[in-house]
Coordinates of C-alpha atoms in Angstrom, one line a residue:
M892 CA -8.1 -4.4 -18.7
K893 CA -4.5 -5.3 -18.0
I894 CA -4.0 -8.3 -15.7
F895 CA -0.7 -8.7 -13.8
Y896 CA -1.6 -12.0 -12.0
Q897 CA -4.5 -14.4 -11.7
D898 CA -5.2 -17.7 -10.0
N899 CA -8.3 -19.3 -8.3
D900 CA -8.1 -17.0 -5.3
I901 CA -7.1 -13.5 -6.5
I902 CA -6.7 -11.3 -9.5
V903 CA -4.3 -8.3 -9.7
C904 CA -5.2 -5.9 -12.5
E905 CA -5.1 -2.2 -13.5
K906 CA -8.2 0.0 -13.1
E907 CA -8.5 2.8 -15.6
Y908 CA -9.7 6.3 -15.1
G909 CA -13.5 6.7 -15.1
V910 CA -14.1 3.0 -14.1
S911 CA -15.6 2.4 -10.7
S912 CA -13.7 0.0 -8.4
Q913 CA -17.0 -1.3 -6.9
K914 CA -20.3 -2.3 -8.3
S915 CA -22.1 0.6 -10.1
D916 CA -24.5 1.3 -13.0
G917 CA -21.6 2.4 -15.2
A918 CA -18.3 0.8 -16.1
N919 CA -17.0 -1.1 -13.1
M920 CA -14.3 -3.5 -12.2
L921 CA -16.6 -6.3 -10.9
D922 CA -18.4 -6.6 -14.2
M923 CA -15.1 -6.4 -16.2
I924 CA -13.5 -9.1 -14.0
R925 CA -16.6 -11.4 -14.4
E926 CA -16.4 -11.0 -18.2
V927 CA -12.7 -12.1 -18.2
T928 CA -12.7 -14.8 -15.5
G929 CA -16.3 -16.0 -15.5
T930 CA -16.4 -15.7 -11.7
E931 CA -17.5 -13.2 -9.2
A932 CA -15.0 -10.8 -7.7
F933 CA -15.0 -9.5 -4.2
P934 CA -13.5 -6.0 -3.5
V935 CA -11.3 -5.6 -0.5
H936 CA -10.0 -2.1 -1.1
R937 CA -11.1 0.7 -3.4
L938 CA -9.8 3.5 -5.6
D939 CA -11.7 6.7 -6.5
I940 CA -13.2 6.6 -10.0
T941 CA -10.7 9.4 -10.8
T942 CA -7.7 7.3 -9.8
R943 CA -5.9 4.8 -12.1
G944 CA -3.7 1.9 -11.1
I945 CA -3.1 -1.5 -9.6
M946 CA -5.8 -3.2 -7.6
V947 CA -6.3 -6.7 -6.2
Y948 CA -9.6 -8.5 -6.0
A949 CA -10.5 -11.7 -4.2
L950 CA -12.2 -14.4 -6.3
N951 CA -13.9 -16.1 -3.4
Q952 CA -15.2 -15.1 0.0
K953 CA -12.5 -16.9 2.0
S954 CA -9.8 -15.0 0.2
A955 CA -11.7 -11.8 0.7
G956 CA -11.8 -12.4 4.4
E957 CA -8.1 -13.2 4.5
L958 CA -7.1 -10.0 2.6
S959 CA -9.4 -7.9 4.7
K960 CA -7.6 -9.2 7.8
Q961 CA -4.3 -8.1 6.2
I962 CA -5.6 -4.6 5.6
Q963 CA -6.8 -4.3 9.2
A964 CA -3.4 -5.5 10.4
G965 CA -1.5 -3.2 8.2
T966 CA 0.4 -5.9 6.3
F967 CA -1.4 -5.1 3.0
K968 CA 0.7 -2.2 1.7
K969 CA 0.0 0.3 -1.0
S970 CA 1.9 3.1 -2.6
Y971 CA 1.0 5.8 -5.1
L972 CA 2.5 8.2 -7.6
A973 CA 1.1 11.7 -7.9
I974 CA 1.9 14.9 -9.6
V975 CA 1.3 17.9 -7.4
H976 CA 1.6 21.7 -7.8
G977 CA 4.5 23.5 -6.3
E978 CA 8.0 22.3 -5.2
C979 CA 7.6 19.7 -2.5
E980 CA 10.3 19.0 0.0
D981 CA 12.6 16.1 -0.7
A982 CA 10.6 13.9 1.8
G983 CA 8.1 14.2 4.6
E984 CA 5.3 12.8 6.6
M985 CA 1.7 14.1 6.8
V986 CA -0.5 13.5 9.8
D987 CA -3.9 15.1 10.0
L988 CA -7.4 14.6 11.4
L989 CA -9.8 14.2 8.4
Y990 CA -13.5 14.6 8.4
H991 CA -15.5 13.4 5.4
D992 CA -18.7 15.2 4.6
R993 CA -20.9 12.5 2.9
L994 CA -23.4 15.0 1.5
K995 CA -20.7 17.0 -0.3
N996 CA -18.5 13.9 -0.8
K997 CA -15.5 15.9 0.2
S998 CA -13.0 15.5 3.0
F999 CA -11.5 18.3 5.2
V1000 CA -8.6 18.7 7.5
V1001 CA -9.9 19.6 11.0
S1002 CA -7.9 21.0 13.9
T1003 CA -9.7 19.2 16.7
K1004 CA -11.3 15.8 17.0
R1005 CA -15.0 15.6 16.2
Q1006 CA -17.5 12.9 15.6
G1007 CA -16.6 11.1 12.4
S1008 CA -13.1 12.5 12.2
K1009 CA -10.2 10.0 11.7
E1010 CA -6.4 10.2 11.8
A1011 CA -4.8 10.1 8.4
R1012 CA -1.1 9.5 7.9
L1013 CA 1.2 9.1 4.9
E1014 CA 4.8 9.5 3.9
Y1015 CA 6.2 10.8 0.7
T1016 CA 9.4 11.2 -1.3
T1017 CA 9.8 13.7 -4.1
L1018 CA 11.2 11.9 -7.2
Q1019 CA 11.3 14.8 -9.7
R1020 CA 10.5 18.5 -10.1
A1021 CA 9.8 20.1 -13.4
K1022 CA 8.5 23.4 -14.8
I1023 CA 5.8 22.5 -17.3
E1024 CA 3.9 25.3 -19.2
G1025 CA 5.0 27.8 -16.6
E1026 CA 3.9 25.6 -13.7
E1027 CA 6.2 24.2 -11.0
L1028 CA 5.2 20.6 -10.5
S1029 CA 6.5 17.8 -8.3
L1030 CA 6.3 14.0 -8.9
V1031 CA 6.0 12.3 -5.6
H1032 CA 5.9 8.7 -4.3
I1033 CA 3.5 8.2 -1.5
R1034 CA 3.2 5.4 1.1
L1035 CA -0.2 5.3 2.7
H1036 CA -0.4 4.2 6.3
T1037 CA -4.2 4.8 6.5
G1038 CA -6.9 4.7 3.9
R1039 CA -9.2 7.6 4.4
T1040 CA -11.6 9.0 1.7
H1041 CA -9.7 11.3 -0.6
Q1042 CA -6.8 11.2 1.8
I1043 CA -3.9 11.9 -0.6
R1044 CA -5.9 14.6 -2.3
V1045 CA -6.9 16.6 0.8
Q1046 CA -3.7 16.2 2.7
F1047 CA -1.5 17.6 -0.1
S1048 CA -4.1 20.3 -1.0
S1049 CA -4.1 21.5 2.6
R1050 CA -0.4 22.2 2.2
A1051 CA -0.8 24.2 -1.0
H1052 CA 0.2 21.2 -3.2
S1053 CA -3.1 20.3 -4.9
L1054 CA -2.8 17.3 -7.2
Y1055 CA -2.6 18.2 -10.9
G1056 CA -6.1 18.2 -12.4
D1057 CA -7.9 18.1 -9.1
G1058 CA -10.3 21.0 -9.3
K1059 CA -12.3 19.7 -6.4
Y1060 CA -9.4 20.2 -4.1
G1061 CA -8.1 23.5 -5.3
A1062 CA -6.2 22.9 -8.6
H1063 CA -7.0 25.4 -11.3
D1064 CA -6.3 22.8 -14.0
N1065 CA -9.5 20.7 -13.8
A1066 CA -8.4 17.7 -15.8
K1067 CA -7.7 14.0 -15.2
I1068 CA -6.3 13.8 -11.7
A1069 CA -2.6 12.8 -11.7
L1070 CA -2.9 10.0 -9.1
Y1071 CA -1.8 6.5 -9.8
S1072 CA -1.9 3.4 -7.6
H1073 CA 1.7 2.3 -8.2
S1074 CA 2.3 -0.8 -6.0
I1075 CA 0.6 -3.4 -3.8
E1076 CA 2.3 -5.8 -1.4
L1077 CA 0.4 -8.6 0.2
L1078 CA 0.5 -12.2 1.4
H1079 CA -1.3 -14.6 -0.8
P1080 CA -4.5 -15.5 1.0
K1081 CA -4.0 -19.3 0.6
T1082 CA -0.3 -19.9 0.3
K1083 CA 0.8 -17.0 2.5
K1084 CA 3.6 -16.3 0.0
S1085 CA 4.7 -12.7 -0.1
M1086 CA 3.7 -11.0 -3.3
Y1087 CA 4.6 -7.6 -4.8
F1088 CA 3.2 -5.9 -7.9
D1089 CA 3.9 -2.5 -9.4
A1090 CA 3.4 -0.5 -12.6
L1091 CA 4.1 3.0 -13.9
P1092 CA 1.6 5.4 -15.4
S1093 CA 1.7 6.9 -18.9
G1094 CA -0.2 9.4 -21.0
D1095 CA -1.6 12.8 -20.2
I1096 CA 0.5 14.9 -17.9
W1097 CA 2.7 11.9 -17.0
D1098 CA 4.3 12.1 -20.4
K1099 CA 5.4 15.7 -19.8
F1100 CA 8.1 14.4 -17.4
A1101 CA 11.3 13.3 -19.1
S1102 CA 11.1 9.9 -17.3
I1103 CA 9.3 8.5 -14.3
P1104 CA 11.8 6.7 -12.1
K1105 CA 10.8 3.6 -10.4
P1106 CA 10.8 4.2 -6.6
L1107 CA 13.1 2.0 -4.5

């Protein structure tokens, strides 16, 4: 487990593909952090088990409460990198109503508000386009403004831009999903100092691109 930062209040680390971001019977971040730090970790946000990338965990309940307040206020900011099918526009915004079916563990774009539906909003910028093994693919940088279940996956899929490898949401190449938690921006829960962390993915389909530019 790669660690970007650690003190008595928080730890910022990289979650790998196939590892749960919350407590589970299998490999999970809470157990891994406890092995490294010897202390209990408190999750304040989550990543799907199929998503890699940067996460921050509180190392005490007070810090967890402070970070949760930032998330609710929108000052805890996250961005992602994704590889999607097709040629995306240079930039855009996606705003939808999403409904999550818990039995199917799948989200859907709905046209009218219904019980359980929530607004989902993101912005994206296309960083690169490439033709790989006959497939037109786009590398996009995504800024999330809401954190709905499978939000990025379903919003891009609904516009015929399924994420590479995401067979659940329409991709024909059912492989490791090309979605990476690229950056986190927050205020330290104790010192209130502004903090920013980022990282770039590698391996699998990511290495098919000549280079992955770091978003501004």
